[in-house]
Coordinates of C-alpha atoms in Angstrom, one line a residue:
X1 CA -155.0 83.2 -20.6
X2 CA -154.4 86.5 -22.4
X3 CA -152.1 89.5 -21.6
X4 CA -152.7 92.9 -22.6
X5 CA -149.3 95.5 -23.1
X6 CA -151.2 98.9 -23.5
X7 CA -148.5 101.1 -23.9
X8 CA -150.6 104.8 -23.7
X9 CA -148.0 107.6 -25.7
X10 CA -148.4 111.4 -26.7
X11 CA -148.9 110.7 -30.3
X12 CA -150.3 107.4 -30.2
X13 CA -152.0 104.5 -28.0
X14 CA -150.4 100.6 -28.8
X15 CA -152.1 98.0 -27.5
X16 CA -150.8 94.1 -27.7
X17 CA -152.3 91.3 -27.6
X18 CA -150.7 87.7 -26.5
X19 CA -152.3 84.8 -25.1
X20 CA -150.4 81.4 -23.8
X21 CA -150.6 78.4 -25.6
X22 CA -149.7 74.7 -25.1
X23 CA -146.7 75.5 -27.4
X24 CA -145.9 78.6 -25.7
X25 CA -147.6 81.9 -26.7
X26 CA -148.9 83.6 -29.8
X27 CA -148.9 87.5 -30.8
X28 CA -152.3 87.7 -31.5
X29 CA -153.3 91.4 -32.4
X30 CA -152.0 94.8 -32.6
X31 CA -153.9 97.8 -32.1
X32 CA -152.7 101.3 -32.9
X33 CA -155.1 104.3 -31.9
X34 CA -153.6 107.8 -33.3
X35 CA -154.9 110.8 -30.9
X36 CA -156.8 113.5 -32.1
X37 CA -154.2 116.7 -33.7
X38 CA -157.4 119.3 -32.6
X39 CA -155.5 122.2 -30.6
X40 CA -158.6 121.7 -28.3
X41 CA -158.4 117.7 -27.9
X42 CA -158.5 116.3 -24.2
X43 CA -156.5 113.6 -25.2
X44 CA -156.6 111.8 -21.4
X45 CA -160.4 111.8 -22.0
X46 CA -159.7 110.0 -25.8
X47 CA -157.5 107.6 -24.4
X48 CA -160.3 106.3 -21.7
X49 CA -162.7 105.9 -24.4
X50 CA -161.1 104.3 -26.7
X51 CA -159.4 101.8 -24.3
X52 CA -163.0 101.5 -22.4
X53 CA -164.5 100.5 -25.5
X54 CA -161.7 98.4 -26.9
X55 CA -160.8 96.2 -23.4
X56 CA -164.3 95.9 -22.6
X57 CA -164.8 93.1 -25.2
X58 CA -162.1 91.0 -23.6
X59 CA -163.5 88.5 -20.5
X60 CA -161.7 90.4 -17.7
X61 CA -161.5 87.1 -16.0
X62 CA -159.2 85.5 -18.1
X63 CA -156.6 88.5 -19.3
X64 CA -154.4 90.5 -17.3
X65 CA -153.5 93.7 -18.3
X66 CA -150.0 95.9 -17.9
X67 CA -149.4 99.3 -18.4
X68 CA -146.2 101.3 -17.8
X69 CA -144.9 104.3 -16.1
X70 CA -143.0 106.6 -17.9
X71 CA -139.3 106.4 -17.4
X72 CA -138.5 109.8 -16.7
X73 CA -140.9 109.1 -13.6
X74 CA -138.8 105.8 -12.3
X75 CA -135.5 106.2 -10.7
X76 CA -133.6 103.3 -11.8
X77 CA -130.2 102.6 -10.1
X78 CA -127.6 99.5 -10.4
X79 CA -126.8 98.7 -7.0
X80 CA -124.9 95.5 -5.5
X81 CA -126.5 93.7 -2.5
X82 CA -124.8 91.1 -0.3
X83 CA -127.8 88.9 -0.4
X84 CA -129.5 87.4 -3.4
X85 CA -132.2 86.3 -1.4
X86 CA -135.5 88.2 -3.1
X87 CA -137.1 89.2 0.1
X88 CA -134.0 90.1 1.6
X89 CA -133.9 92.4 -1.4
X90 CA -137.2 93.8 -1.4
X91 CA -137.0 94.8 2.6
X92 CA -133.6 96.7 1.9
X93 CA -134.6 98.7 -1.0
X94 CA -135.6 101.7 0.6
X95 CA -132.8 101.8 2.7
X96 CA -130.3 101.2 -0.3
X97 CA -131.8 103.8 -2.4
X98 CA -132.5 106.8 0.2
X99 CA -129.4 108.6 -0.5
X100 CA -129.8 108.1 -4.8
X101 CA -133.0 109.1 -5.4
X102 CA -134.8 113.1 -5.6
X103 CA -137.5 112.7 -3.8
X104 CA -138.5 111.0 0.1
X105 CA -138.4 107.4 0.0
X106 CA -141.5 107.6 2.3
X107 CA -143.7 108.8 -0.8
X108 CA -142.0 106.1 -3.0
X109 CA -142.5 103.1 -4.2
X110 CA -139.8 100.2 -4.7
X111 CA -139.6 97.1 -7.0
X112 CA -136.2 95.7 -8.3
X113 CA -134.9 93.0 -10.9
X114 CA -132.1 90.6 -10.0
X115 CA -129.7 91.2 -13.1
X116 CA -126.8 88.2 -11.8
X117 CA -125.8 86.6 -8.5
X118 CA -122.5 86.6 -7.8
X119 CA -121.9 84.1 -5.2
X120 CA -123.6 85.0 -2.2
X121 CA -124.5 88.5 -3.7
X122 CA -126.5 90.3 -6.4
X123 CA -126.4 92.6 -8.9
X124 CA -129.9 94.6 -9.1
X125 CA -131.4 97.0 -11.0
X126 CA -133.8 99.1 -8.5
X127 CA -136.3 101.2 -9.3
X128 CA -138.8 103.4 -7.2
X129 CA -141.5 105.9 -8.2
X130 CA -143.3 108.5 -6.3
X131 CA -147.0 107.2 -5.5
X132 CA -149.1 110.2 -6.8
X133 CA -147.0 108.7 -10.2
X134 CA -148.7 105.4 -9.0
X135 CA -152.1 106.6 -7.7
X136 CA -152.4 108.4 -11.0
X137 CA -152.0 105.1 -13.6
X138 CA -153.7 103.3 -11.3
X139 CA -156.7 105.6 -11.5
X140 CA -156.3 105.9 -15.0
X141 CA -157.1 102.0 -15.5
X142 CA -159.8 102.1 -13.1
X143 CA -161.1 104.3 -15.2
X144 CA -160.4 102.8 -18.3
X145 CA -162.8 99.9 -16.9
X146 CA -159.3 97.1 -15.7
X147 CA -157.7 96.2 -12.9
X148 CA -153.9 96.0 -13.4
X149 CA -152.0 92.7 -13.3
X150 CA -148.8 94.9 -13.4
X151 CA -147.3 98.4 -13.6
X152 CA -143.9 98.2 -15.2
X153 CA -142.0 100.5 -15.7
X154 CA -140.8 101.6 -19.7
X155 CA -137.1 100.6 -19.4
X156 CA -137.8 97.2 -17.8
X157 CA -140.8 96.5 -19.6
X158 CA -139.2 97.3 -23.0
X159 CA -136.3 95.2 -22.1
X160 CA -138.6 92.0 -22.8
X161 CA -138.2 92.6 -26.3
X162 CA -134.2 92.0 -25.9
X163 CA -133.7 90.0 -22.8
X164 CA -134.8 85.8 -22.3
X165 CA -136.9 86.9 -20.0
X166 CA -137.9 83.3 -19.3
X167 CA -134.9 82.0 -18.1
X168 CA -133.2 82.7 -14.6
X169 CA -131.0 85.5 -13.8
X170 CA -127.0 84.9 -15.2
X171 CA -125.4 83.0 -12.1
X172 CA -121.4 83.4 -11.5
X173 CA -118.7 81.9 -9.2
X174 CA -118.1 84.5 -5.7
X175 CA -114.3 84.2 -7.6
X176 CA -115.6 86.7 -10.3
X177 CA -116.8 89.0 -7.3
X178 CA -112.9 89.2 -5.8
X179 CA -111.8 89.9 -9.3
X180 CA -114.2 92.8 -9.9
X181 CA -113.2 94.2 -6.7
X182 CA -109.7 94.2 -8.0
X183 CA -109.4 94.9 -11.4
X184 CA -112.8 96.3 -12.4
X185 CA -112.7 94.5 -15.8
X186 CA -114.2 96.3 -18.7
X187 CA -118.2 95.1 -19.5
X188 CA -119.1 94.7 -23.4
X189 CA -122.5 97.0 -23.7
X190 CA -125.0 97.4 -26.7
X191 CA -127.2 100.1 -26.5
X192 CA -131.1 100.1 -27.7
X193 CA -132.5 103.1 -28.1
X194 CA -136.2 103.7 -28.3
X195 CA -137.4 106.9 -30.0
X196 CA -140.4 108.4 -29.5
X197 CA -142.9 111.3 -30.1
X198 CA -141.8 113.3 -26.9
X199 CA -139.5 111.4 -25.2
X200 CA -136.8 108.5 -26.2
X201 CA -135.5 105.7 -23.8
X202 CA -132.2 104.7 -23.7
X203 CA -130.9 101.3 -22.8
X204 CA -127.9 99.5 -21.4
X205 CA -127.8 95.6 -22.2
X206 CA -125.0 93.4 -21.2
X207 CA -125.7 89.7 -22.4
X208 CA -129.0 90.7 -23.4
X209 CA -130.0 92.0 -20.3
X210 CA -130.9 95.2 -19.2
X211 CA -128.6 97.1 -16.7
X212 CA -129.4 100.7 -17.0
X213 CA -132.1 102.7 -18.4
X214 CA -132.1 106.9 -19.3
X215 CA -134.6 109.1 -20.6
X216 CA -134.3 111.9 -23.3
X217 CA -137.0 114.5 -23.5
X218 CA -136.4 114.1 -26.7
X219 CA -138.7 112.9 -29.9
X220 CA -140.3 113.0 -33.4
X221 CA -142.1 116.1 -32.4
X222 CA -138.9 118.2 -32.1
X223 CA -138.2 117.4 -35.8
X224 CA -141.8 117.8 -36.6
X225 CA -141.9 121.5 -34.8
X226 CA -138.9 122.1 -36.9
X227 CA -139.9 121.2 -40.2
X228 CA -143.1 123.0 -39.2
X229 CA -141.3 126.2 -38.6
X230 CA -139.1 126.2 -41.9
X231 CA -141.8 125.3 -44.3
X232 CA -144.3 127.6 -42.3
X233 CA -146.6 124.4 -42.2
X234 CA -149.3 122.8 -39.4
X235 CA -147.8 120.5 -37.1
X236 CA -149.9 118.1 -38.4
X237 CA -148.6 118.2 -41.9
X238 CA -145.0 118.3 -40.7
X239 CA -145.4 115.0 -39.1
X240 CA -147.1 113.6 -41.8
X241 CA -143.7 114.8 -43.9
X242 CA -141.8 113.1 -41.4
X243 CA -143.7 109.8 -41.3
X244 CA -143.8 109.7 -44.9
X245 CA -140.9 111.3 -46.7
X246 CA -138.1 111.7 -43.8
X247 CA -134.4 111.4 -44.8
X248 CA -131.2 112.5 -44.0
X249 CA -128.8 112.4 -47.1
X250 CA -125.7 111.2 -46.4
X251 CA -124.1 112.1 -49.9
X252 CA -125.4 115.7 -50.8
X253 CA -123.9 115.3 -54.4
X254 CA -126.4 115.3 -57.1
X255 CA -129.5 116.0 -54.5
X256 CA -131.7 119.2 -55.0
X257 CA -131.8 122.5 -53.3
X258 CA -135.1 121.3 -51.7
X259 CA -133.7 117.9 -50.6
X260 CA -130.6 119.5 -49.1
X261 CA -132.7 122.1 -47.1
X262 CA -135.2 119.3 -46.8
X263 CA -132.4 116.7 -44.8
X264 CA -130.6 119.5 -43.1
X265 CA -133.4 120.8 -40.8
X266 CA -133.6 117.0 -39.8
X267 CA -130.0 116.4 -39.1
X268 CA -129.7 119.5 -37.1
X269 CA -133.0 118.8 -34.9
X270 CA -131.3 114.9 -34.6
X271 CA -127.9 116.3 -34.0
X272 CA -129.8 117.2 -30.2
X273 CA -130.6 114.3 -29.3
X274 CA -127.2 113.1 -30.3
X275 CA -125.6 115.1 -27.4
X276 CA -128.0 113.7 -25.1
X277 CA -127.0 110.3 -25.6
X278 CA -123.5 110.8 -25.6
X279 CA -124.0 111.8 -22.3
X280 CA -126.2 108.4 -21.4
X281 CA -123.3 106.5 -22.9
X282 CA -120.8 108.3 -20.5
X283 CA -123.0 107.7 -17.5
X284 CA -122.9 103.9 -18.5
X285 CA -118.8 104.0 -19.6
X286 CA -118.4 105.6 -16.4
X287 CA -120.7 103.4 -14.1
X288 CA -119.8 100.1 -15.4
X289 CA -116.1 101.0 -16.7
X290 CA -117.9 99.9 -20.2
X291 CA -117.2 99.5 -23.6
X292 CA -120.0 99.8 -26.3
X293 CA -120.4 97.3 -28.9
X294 CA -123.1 98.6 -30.8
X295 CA -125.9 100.6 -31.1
X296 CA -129.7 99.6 -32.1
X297 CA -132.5 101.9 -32.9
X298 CA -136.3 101.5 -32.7
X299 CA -139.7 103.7 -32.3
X300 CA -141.6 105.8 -34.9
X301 CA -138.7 108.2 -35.1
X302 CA -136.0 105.6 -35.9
X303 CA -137.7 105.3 -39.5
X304 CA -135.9 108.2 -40.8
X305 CA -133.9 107.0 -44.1
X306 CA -130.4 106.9 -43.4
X307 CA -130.6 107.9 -39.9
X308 CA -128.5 104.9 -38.9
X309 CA -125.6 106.0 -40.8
X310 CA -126.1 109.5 -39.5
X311 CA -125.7 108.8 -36.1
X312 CA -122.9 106.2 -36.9
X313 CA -120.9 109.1 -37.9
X314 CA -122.0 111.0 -34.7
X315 CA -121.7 108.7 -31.9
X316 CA -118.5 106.9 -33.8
X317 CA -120.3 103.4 -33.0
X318 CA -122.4 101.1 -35.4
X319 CA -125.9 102.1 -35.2
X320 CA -128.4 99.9 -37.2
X321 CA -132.4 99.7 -36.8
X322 CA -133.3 96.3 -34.3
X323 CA -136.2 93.7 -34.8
X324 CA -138.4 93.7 -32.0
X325 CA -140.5 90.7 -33.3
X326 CA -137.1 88.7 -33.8
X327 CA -138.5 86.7 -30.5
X328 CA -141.6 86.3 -31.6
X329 CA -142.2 83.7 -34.2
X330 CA -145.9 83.0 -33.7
X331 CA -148.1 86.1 -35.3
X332 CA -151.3 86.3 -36.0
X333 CA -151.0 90.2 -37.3
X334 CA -149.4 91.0 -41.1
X335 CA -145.6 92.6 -40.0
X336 CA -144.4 95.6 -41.2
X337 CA -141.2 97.9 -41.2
X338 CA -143.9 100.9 -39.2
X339 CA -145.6 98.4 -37.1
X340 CA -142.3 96.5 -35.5
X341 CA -140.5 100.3 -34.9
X342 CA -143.3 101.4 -32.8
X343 CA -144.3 97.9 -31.3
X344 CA -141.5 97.7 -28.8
X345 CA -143.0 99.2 -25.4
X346 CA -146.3 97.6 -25.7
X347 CA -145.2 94.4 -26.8
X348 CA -142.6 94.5 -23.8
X349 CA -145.4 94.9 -21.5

């Protein structure tokens, strides 16, 4: 059996393959499909042709095929139940989530991920979505020529990169339940962020598992707009500049005019995103009474030179670049810096 992640971005279509083997499973291909820069480009039509044509040589009958919703079109709370049972779960959502979401739970659909019992209870991360959001990627894969094994959402799907997503959910004594009530005791968080063309994902892990999810309308294009407008280029040139020469200097002594002007319409457009993440991080501090350990970065963006030391400095926490192939011996595709930056999503799916 074979599982396709097509994970279908602004700037870019990615498209994993993986297929189970009597040793486990194999990465066998990656596929990366840049969309069309033409002012006039319908790029919804260029993403059904190109996936028609590319899925259309896999035997549908033997591979399933995910695909994501956006994040910024999931509402994903942390919520406690006092049941672990999964049905139990699933029957309650709406009710449990009707007072924390924007939008009428009767237009909504619900899934949710048991994160830890606790005793008798359950930690959960629930998610819902309106259904036009639904309708709509479900028509876009009908139209692509598949039928959708799953529709994930980004944060949980992205999460497989990090998590042991084969294993059960963490399972603790109903004694560390009384003690939460009481004390509240302080939860060790890393934070993943995923940085995108448009938008970047930010993620709360605790043990290596996913307990909170925010999205940043936020990406490479804001720098790419920006270097656009200083050097009075095309937007397509500036990105090219920013996938090819970005840096941020973190020692201006000795540099240039050019390279100072150069790094400093960078660090400010990043320096935007930085304030939108702080505010993530207090969300999570404040929701989970958290400390953060450490920060990782990933996506197209993240390849900036020296952006990891930049936003150390900023966010006043160690930020360093992730692997997202650390978990995946087995590949059948040559690895690269580019290729495991903007593999995350898809390959999560």
């Amino acid at each position: 059996m074979k599982c396709i992640g097509i994970d279908i971005g602004t700037y870019s279509i990615k498209v994993v393959e993986i297929q189970t083997t009597s040793k486990g499973f194999q990465l066998n291909q990656y596929f990366e499909h840049r969309l069309s820069n033409a002012a006039t480009a319908d790029h919804e039509l260029e993403t059904i042709e190109y996936l028609r044509d590319l899925l259309s040589k896999y035997d549908h009958s033997q591979t399933k095929f995910i695909m994501a919703l956006r994040q910024n079109r999931v509402a994903l709370r942390n919520k406690m139940f006092p049941f672990n049972d999964r049905m139990k779960i699933a029957k309650s959502m709406a009710f449990e989530l009707e007072e924390d979401i924007p939008f009428s739970i009767d237009n909504a659909i619900f899934d949710a991920k048991i994160i830890r019992s606790i005793g008798p209870t359950a930690e959960v991360l629930a998610g819902a979505s309106p259904k036009s959001h639904v309708e709509k990627a479900i028509n876009i894969a009908q139209d692509i020529g598949v039928d959708l094994s799953i529709l994930s959402a980004e944060g949980p799907a992205f999460a497989n990169v990090i998590e042991k997503w084969g294993e059960p959910p963490a399972a603790q004594p109903p004694q560390a339940l009384q003690l939460d009530e009481i004390t509240k005791p302080v939860r060790n968080i890393n934070i993943v962020i995923n940085m995108g063309h448009i938008h970047t994902l930010v993620c709360a892990f605790e043990n290596n598992t996913l307990i909170g999810a925010r999205s940043v309308l936020w990406g490479g294009k804001n720098i790419a707009e920006a270097i656009s407008r200083k050097y009075e280029i095309p937007l397509f040139d500036a990105m090219k500049e920013l996938e090819t020469k970005a840096f941020i200097l973190t020692n201006k002594q000795g540099a240039s005019f050019d390279q100072v002007t150069f790094s400093e319409t960078i660090s400010k457009c990043v320096r935007e995103v930085v304030r939108d993440v702080q505010l993530s991080i207090l969300e999570f501090k404040s929701e989970f009474n958290a400390e953060i350990l450490s920060i990782g970065i990933t996506g197209g963006t993240s390849q900036i030179q020296n952006l990891g030391a930049f936003l150390t400095q900023l966010l006043e926490v160690p930020v360093n670049r992730i692997s997202t192939l650390q978990n995946f011996p087995t590949t059948l595709f040559d690895k690269s810096p580019q290729i495991e930056a903007k593999i995350g999503l898809a390959l999560g799916l």
